[in-house]
mmCIF file of C-alpha atoms and ligand atoms in Angstrom:
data_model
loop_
_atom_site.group_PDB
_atom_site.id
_atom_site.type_symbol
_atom_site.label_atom_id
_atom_site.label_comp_id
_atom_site.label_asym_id
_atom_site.label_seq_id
_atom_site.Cartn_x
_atom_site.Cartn_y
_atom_site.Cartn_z
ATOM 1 C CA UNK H 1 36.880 22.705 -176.544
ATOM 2 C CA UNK H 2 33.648 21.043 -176.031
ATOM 3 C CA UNK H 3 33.826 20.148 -171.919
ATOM 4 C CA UNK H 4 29.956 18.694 -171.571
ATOM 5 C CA UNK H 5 30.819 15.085 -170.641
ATOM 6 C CA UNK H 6 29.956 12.093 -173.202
ATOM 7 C CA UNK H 7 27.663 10.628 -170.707
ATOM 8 C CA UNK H 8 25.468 13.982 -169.995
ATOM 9 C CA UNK H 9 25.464 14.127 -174.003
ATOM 10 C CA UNK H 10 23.704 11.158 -174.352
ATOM 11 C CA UNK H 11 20.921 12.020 -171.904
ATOM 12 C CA UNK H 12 18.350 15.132 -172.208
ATOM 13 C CA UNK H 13 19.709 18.468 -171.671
ATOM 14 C CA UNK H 14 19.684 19.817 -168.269
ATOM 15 C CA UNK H 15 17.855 22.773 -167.250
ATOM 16 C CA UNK H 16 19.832 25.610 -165.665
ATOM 17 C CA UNK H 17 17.470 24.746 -162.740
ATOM 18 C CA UNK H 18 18.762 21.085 -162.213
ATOM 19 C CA UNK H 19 22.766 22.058 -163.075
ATOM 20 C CA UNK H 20 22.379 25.026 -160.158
ATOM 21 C CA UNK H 21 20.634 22.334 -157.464
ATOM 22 C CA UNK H 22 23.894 19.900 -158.622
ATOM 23 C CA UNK H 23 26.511 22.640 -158.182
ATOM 24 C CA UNK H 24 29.486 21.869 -155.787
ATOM 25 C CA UNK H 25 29.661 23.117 -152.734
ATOM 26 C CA UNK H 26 32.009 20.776 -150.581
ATOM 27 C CA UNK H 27 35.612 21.580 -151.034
ATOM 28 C CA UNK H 28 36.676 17.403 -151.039
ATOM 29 C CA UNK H 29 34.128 17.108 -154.231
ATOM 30 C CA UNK H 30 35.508 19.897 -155.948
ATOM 31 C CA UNK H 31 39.502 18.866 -155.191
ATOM 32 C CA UNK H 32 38.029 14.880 -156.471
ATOM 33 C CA UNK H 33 36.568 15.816 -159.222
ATOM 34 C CA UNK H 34 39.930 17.920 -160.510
ATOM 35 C CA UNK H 35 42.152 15.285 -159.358
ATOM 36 C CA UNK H 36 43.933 17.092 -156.352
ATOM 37 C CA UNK H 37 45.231 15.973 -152.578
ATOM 38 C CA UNK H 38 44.096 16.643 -149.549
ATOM 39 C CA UNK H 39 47.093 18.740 -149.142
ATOM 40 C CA UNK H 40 46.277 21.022 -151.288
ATOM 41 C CA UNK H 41 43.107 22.143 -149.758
ATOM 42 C CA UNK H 42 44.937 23.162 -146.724
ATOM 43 C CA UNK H 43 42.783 25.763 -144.881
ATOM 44 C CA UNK H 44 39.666 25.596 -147.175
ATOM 45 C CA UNK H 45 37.557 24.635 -144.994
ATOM 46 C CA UNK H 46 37.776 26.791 -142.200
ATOM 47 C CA UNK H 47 37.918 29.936 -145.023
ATOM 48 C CA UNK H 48 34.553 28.845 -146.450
ATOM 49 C CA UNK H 49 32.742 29.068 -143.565
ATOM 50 C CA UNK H 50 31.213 31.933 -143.410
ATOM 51 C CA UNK H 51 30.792 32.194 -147.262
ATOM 52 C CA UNK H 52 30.257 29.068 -148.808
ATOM 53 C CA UNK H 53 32.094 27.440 -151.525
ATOM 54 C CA UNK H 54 29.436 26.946 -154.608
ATOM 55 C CA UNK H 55 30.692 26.632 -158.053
ATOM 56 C CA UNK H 56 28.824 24.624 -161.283
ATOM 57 C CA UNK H 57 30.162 22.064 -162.471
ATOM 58 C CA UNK H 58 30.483 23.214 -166.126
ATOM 59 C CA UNK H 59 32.422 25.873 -164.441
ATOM 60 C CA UNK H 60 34.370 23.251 -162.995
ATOM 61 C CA UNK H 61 34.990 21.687 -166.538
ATOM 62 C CA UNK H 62 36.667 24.406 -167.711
ATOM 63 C CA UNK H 63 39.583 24.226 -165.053
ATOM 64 C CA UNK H 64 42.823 22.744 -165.420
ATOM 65 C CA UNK H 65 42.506 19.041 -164.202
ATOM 66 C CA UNK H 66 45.547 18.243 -161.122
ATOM 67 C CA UNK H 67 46.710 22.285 -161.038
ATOM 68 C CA UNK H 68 46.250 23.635 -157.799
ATOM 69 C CA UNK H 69 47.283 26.854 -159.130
ATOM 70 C CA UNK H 70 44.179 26.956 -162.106
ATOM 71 C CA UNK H 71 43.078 30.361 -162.813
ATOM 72 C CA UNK H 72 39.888 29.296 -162.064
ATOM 73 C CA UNK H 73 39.776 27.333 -159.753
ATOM 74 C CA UNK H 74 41.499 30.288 -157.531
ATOM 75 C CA UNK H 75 38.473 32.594 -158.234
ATOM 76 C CA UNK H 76 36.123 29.925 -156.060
ATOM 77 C CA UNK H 77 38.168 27.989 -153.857
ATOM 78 C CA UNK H 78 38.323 29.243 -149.940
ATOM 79 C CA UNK H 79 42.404 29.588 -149.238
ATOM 80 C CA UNK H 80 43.196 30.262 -145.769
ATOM 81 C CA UNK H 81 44.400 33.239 -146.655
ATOM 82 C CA UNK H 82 40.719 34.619 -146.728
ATOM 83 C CA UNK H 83 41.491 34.677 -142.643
ATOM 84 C CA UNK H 84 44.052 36.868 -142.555
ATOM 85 C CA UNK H 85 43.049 40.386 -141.234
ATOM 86 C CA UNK H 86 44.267 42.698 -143.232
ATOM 87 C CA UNK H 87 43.677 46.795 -141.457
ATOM 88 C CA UNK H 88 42.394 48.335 -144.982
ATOM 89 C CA UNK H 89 39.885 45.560 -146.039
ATOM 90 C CA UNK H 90 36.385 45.777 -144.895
ATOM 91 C CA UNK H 91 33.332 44.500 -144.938
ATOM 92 C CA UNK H 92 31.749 47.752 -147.149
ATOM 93 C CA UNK H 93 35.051 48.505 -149.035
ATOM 94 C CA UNK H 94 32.384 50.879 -151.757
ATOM 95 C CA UNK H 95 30.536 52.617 -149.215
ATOM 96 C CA UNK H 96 27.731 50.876 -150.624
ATOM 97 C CA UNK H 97 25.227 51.199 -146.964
ATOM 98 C CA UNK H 98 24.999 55.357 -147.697
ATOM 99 C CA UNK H 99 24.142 55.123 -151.178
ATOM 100 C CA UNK H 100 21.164 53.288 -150.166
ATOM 101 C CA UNK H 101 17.475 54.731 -151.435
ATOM 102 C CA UNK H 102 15.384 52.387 -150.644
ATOM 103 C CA UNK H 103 16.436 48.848 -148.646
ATOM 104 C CA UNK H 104 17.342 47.239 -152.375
ATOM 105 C CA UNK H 105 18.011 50.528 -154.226
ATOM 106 C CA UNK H 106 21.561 52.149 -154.912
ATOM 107 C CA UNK H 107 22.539 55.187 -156.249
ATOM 108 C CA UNK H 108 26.020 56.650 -156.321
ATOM 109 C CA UNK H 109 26.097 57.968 -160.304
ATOM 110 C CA UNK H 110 23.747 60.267 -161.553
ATOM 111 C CA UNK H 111 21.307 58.743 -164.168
ATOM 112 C CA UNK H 112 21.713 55.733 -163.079
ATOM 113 C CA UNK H 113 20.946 53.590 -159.818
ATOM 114 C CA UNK H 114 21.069 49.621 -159.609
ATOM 115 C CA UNK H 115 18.750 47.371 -157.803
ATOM 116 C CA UNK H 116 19.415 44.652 -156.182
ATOM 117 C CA UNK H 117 17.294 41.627 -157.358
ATOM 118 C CA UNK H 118 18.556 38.913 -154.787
ATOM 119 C CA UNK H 119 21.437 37.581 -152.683
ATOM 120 C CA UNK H 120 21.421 34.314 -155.318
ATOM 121 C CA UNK H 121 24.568 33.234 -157.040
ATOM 122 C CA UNK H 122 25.523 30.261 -159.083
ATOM 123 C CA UNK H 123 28.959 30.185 -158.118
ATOM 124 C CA UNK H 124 30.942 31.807 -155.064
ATOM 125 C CA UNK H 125 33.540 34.664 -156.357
ATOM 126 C CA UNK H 126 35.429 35.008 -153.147
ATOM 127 C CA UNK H 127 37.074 38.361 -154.054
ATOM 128 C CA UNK H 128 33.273 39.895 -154.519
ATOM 129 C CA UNK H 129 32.971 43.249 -153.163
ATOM 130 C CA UNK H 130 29.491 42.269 -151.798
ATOM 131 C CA UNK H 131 30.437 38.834 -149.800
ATOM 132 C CA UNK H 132 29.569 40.647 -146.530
ATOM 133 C CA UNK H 133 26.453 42.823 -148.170
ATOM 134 C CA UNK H 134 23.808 42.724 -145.549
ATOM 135 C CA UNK H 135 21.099 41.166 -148.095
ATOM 136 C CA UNK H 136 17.410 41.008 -146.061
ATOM 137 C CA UNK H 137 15.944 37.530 -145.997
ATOM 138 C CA UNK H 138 13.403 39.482 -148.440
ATOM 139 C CA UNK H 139 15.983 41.203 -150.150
ATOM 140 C CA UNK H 140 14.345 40.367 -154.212
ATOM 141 C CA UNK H 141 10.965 39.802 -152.487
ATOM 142 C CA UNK H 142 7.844 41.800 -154.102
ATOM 143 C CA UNK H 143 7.970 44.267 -150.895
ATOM 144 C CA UNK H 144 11.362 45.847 -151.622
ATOM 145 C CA UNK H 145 10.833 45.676 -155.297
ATOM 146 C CA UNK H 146 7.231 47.963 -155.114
ATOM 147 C CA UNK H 147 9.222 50.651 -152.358
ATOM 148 C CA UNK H 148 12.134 50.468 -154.704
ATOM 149 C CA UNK H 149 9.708 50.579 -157.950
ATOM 150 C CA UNK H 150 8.095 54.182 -156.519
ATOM 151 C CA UNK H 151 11.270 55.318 -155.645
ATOM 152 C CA UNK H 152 12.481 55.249 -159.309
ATOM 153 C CA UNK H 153 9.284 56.413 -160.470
ATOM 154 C CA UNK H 154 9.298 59.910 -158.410
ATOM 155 C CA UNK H 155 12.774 60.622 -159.561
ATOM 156 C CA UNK H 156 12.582 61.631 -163.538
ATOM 157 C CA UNK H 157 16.637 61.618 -163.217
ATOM 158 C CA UNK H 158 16.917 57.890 -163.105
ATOM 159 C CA UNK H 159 17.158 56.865 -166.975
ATOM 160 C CA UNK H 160 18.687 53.777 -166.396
ATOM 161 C CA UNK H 161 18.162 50.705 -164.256
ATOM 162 C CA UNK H 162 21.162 48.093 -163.230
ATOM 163 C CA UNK H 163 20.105 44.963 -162.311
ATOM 164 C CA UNK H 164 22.028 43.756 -159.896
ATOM 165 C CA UNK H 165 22.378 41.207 -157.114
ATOM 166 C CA UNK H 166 23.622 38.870 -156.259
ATOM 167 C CA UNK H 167 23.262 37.670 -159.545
ATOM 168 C CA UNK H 168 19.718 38.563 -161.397
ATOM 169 C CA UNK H 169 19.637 35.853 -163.989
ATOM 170 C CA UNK H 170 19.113 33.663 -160.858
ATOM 171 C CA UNK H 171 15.773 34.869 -161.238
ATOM 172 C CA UNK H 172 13.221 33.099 -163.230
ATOM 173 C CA UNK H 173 12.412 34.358 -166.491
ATOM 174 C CA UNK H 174 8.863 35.199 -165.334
ATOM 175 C CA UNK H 175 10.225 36.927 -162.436
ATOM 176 C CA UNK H 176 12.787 39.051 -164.711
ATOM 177 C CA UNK H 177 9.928 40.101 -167.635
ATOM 178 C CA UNK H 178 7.603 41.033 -164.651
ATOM 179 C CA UNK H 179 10.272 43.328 -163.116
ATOM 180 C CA UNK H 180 11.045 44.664 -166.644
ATOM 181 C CA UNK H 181 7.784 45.342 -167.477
ATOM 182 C CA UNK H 182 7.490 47.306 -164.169
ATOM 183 C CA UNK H 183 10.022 49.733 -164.927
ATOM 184 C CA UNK H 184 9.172 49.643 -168.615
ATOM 185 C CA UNK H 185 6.178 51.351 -167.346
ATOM 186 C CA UNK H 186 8.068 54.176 -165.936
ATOM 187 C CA UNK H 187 8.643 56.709 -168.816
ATOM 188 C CA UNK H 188 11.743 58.302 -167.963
ATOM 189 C CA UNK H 189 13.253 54.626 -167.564
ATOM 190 C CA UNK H 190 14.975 54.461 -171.131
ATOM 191 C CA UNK H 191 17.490 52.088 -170.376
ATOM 192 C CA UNK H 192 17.798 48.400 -168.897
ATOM 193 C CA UNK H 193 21.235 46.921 -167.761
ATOM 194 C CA UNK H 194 22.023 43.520 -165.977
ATOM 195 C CA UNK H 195 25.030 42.610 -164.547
ATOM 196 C CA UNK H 196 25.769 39.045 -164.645
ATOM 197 C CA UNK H 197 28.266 36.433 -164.562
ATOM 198 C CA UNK H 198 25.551 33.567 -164.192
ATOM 199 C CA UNK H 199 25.923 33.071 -167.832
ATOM 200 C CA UNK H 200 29.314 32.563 -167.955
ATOM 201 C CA UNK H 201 29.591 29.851 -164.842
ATOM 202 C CA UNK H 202 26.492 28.245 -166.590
ATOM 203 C CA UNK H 203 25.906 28.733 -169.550
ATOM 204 C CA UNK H 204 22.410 26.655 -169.742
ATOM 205 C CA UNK H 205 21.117 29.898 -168.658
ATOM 206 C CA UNK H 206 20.556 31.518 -171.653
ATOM 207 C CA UNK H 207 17.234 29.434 -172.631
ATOM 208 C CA UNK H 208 14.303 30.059 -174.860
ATOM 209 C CA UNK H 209 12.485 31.684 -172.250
ATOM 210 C CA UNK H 210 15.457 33.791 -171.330
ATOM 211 C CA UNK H 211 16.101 35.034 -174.827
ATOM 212 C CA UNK H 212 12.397 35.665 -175.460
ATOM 213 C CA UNK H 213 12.256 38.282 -172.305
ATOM 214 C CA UNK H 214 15.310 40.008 -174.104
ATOM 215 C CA UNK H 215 14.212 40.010 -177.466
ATOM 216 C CA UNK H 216 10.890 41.348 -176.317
ATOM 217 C CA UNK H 217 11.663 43.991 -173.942
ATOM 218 C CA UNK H 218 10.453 47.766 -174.890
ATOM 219 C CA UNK H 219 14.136 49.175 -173.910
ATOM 220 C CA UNK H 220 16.930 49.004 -174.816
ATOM 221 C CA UNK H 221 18.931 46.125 -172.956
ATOM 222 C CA UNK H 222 22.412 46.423 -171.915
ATOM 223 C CA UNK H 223 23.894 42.936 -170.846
ATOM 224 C CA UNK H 224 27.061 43.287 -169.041
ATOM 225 C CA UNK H 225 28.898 40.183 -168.315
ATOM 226 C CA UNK H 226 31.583 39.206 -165.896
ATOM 227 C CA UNK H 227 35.098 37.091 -167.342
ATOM 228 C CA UNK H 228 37.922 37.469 -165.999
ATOM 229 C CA UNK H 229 40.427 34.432 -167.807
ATOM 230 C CA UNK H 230 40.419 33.492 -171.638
ATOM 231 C CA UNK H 231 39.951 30.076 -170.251
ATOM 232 C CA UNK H 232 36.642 30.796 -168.747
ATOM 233 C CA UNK H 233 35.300 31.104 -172.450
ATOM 234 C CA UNK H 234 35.137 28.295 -174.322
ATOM 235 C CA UNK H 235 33.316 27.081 -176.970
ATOM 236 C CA UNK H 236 29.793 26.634 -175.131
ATOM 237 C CA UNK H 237 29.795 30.406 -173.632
ATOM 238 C CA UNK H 238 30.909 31.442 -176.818
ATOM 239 C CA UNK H 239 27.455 29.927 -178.209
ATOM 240 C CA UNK H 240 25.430 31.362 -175.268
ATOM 241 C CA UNK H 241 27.063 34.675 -175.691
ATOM 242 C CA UNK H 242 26.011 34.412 -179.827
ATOM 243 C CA UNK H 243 22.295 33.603 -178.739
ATOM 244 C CA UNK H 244 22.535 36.699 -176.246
ATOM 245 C CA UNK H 245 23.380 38.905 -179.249
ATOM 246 C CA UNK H 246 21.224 37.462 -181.838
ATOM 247 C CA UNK H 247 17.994 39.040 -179.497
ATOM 248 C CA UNK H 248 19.933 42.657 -180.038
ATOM 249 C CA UNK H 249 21.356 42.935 -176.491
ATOM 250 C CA UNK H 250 24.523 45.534 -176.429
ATOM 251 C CA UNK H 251 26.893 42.751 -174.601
ATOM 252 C CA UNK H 252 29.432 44.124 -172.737
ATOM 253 C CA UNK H 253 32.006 42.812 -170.326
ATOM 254 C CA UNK H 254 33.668 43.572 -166.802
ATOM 255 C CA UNK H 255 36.491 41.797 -165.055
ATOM 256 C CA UNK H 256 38.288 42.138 -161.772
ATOM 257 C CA UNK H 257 42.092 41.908 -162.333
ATOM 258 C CA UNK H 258 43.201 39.418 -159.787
ATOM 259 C CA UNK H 259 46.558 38.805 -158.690
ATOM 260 C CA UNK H 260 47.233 34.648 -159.791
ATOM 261 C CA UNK H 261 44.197 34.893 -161.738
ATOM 262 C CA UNK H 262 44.774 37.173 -164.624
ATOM 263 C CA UNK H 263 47.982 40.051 -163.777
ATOM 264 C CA UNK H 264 49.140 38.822 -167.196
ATOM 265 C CA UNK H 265 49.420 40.717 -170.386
ATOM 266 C CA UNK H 266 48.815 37.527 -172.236
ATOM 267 C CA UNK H 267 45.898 36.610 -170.437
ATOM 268 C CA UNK H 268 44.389 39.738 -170.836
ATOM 269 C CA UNK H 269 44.971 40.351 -174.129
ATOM 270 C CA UNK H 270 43.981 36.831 -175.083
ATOM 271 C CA UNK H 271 40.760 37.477 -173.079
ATOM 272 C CA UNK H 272 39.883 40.795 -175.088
ATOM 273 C CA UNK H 273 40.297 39.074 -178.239
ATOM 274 C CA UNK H 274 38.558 35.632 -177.161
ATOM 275 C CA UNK H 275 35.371 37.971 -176.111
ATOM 276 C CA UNK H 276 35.478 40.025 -179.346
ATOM 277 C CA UNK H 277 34.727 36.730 -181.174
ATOM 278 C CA UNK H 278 32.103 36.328 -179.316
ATOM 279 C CA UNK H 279 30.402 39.397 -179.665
ATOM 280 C CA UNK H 280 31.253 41.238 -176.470
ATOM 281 C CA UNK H 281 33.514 44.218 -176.229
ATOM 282 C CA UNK H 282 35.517 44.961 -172.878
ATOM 283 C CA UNK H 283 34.060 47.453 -170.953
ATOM 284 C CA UNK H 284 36.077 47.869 -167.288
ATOM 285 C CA UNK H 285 38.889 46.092 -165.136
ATOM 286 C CA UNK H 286 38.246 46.743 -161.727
ATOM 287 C CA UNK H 287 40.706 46.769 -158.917
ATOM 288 C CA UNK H 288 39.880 44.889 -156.586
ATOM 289 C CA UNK H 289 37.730 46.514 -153.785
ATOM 290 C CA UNK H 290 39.369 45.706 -150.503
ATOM 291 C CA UNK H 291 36.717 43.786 -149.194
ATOM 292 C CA UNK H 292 37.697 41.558 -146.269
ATOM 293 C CA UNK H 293 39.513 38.447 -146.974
ATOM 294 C CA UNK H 294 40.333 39.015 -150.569
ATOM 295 C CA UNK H 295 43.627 40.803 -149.738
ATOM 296 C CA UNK H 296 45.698 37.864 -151.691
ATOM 297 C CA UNK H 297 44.213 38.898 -155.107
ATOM 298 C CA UNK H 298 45.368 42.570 -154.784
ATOM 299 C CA UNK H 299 47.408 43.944 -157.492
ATOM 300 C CA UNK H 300 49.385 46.870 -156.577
ATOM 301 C CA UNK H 301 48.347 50.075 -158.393
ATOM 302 C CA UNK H 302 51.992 50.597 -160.235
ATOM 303 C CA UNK H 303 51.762 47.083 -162.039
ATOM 304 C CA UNK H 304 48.214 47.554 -162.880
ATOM 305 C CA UNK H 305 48.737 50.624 -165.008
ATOM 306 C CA UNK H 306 51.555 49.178 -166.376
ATOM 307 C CA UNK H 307 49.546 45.797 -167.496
ATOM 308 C CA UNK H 308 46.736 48.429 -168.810
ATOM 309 C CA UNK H 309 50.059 49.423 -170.481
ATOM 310 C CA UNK H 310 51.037 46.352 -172.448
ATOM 311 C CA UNK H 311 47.508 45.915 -173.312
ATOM 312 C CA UNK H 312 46.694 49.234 -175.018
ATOM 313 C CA UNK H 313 50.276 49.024 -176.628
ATOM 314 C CA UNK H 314 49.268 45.579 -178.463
ATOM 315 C CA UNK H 315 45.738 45.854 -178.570
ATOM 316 C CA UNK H 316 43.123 48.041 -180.727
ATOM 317 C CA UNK H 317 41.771 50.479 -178.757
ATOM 318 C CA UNK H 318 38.066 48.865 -178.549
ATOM 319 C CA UNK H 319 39.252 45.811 -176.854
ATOM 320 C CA UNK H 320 41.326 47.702 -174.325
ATOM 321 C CA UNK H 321 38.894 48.107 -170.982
ATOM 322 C CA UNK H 322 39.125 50.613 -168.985
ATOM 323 C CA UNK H 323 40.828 50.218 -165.609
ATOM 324 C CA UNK H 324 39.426 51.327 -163.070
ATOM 325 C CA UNK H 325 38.283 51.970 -159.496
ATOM 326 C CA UNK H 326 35.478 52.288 -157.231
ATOM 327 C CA UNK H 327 36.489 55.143 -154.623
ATOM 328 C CA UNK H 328 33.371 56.128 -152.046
ATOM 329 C CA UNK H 329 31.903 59.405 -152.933
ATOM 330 C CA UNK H 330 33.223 59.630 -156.144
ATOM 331 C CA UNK H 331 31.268 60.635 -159.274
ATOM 332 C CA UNK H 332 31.561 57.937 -161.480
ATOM 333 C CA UNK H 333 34.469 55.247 -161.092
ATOM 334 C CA UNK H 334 38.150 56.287 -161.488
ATOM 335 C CA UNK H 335 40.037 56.084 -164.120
ATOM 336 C CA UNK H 336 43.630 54.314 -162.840
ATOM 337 C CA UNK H 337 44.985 55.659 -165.779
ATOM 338 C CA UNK H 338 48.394 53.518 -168.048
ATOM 339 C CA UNK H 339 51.966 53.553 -167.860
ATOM 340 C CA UNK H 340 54.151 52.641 -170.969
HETATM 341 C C1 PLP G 401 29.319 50.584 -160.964
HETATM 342 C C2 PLP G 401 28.023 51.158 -160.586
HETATM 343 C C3 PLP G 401 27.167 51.687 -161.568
HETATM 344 C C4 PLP G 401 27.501 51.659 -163.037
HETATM 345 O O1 PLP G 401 28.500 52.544 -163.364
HETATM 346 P P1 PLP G 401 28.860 52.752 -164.910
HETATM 347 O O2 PLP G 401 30.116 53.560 -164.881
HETATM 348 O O3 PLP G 401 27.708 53.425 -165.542
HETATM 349 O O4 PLP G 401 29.064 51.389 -165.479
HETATM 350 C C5 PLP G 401 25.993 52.254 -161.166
HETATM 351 N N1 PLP G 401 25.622 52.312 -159.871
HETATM 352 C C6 PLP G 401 26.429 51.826 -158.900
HETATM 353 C C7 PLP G 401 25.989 51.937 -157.477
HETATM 354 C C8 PLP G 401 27.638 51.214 -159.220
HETATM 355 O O5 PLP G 401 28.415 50.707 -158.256
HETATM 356 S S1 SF4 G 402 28.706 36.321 -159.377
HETATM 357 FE FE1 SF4 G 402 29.098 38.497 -158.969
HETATM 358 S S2 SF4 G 402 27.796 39.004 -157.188
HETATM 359 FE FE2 SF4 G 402 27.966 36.738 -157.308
HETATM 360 S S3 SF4 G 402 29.698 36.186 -155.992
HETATM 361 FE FE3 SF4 G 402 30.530 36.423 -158.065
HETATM 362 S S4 SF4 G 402 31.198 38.577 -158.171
HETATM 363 FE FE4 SF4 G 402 29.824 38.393 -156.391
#
């Protein structure tokens, strides 16, 4: 489905730059622009408070039009819900503040440790894990970077970078091929990875100058994406995603499972096979860390195996991904395991 309005056809394409500064960020613009009542934005704004609402609008495009209930539109819209205090969800559900190195450096695996490039997102995910992470004001400024840059190189263990954030394709291109070309420098760096879901919520992103800093780079570039609903890729991320692998990125994809969002063996398995036409393969499903205020988009353990289940019982076994999840202290994520 082609969503990009007649009207912003006829005039020059936007930059990713101009579509971020036009995002939505009021709750009555959002519910006008899908066609929805007052009503049904009980509670929103009191729940978005704290963290904002923000989602593009070709994000937006992509949602149902009248249906409170869109899959999408329930990954960005504050519920009141969000309020409710629930005893076992916290603000640092991953232990994330003692895996710190340096102020922007984290390492819990061996190998591998992930930076974090900024607190800037395109769009608002209000089950992230990090909602509450206490980003610096200078959290992605050049000060963390250097202490985090000599951290990595004194430590001959750390093959592989993540870049994290946030989201790090919020940074410009210049700032992204000056970072690379930082830890490039390091020798024992032989691996980049970037976790993002800015290309997916817009998809204007992936420009020229973008996929000349991949194509370029001197390692090996893992892109790992974030999609959690077959409806979130349509026929322009499906284009993006072919331009990301034409620079020879491995692209890769995560998703939270999300209870009203995708528990559904149909919606997963349609998701799989949506990304494998696009060139990505299915890497995890997380359960959801139980950050507060995401409580409503738990899926109990039991019914998560069993929809990891369905999906390996219909699916080949390279577009099954691999539940899992984040437990403090542990080695590497956990394996949930699958019940037939
Ligand atoms: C998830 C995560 C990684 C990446 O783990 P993989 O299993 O290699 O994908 C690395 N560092 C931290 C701190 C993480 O949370
Ligand atoms: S894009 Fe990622 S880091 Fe940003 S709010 Fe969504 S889940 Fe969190």
């Amino acid at each position: 489905m082609i969503t990009t309005s007649p009207r912003a056809r006829q005039l020059e394409p936007r930059t990713w730059q101009q579509e971020l500064a036009e995002a939505i960020t009021s709750p009555e613009e959002l519910a006008a622009a899908l066609g929805l009542s007052a009503a049904d934005l009980a509670g929103v704004v009191a729940a978005g408070q704290h963290f904002r609402l923000r989602v593009p609008r070709s994000f937006v495009a992509r949602m149902r039009r009248g249906d409170p209930r869109d899959p999408l539109l329930r990954q960005v819209l504050p519920v009141a819900a969000e309020l409710a205090h629930e005893a076992e969800y916290v603000a640092d559900p991953v232990g994330e503040s003692a895996a710190l190195r340096t102020p922007a450096l984290l390492q819990k695996y061996r190998g591998r440790a992930l930076l974090i490039t900024t607190q800037a997102c395109a769009v608002h995910c209000r089950y992230c894990f990090r909602r509450e992470f206490p980003y610096t004001e200078q959290s992605g400024d050049a000060p963390r970077w250097s202490e985090a840059l000599s951290a990595i190189a004194a430590d001959p263990s750390l093959e592989e970078i993540i870049l994290s954030g946030g989201d790090p394709l919020s940074l410009t291109n210049a700032r992204l091929e000056n970072l690379t070309r930082a830890l490039a420098a390091i020798p024992h760096v032989r691996r980049i990875r970037v976790h993002t879901r800015q290309p997916v919520v817009l998809p204007a992103r992936v420009d020229e100058g973008l996929l000349h800093w991949l194509r370029t780079s001197t390692r090996p570039i893992v892109v790992v994406l974030h999609v959690n609903h077959p409806n979130e890729l349509d026929a322009e991320l499906a284009a993006a995603c072919a331009k990301l692998r034409a620079t020879g990125v491995t692209l890769l994809n995560q998703s939270v499972l999300l209870a009203g969002v995708n528990d559904d063996a149909q919606a997963l398995a349609d998701l799989s096979l949506r990304l494998f036409e696009a060139g990505v393969l299915p890497y995890y499903l997380h359960a959801l860390d139980r950050v507060r205020g995401a409580a409503h988009f738990a899926v109990p353990d039991e019914r998560a195996r069993a929809l990891a289940g369905q999906l390996a019982a219909r699916l080949p076994g390279y577009l099954v991904p691999r539940l899992v999840r984040e437990e403090p202290g542990a080695a590497a994520k956990l394996g949930l395991g699958t019940t037939f």
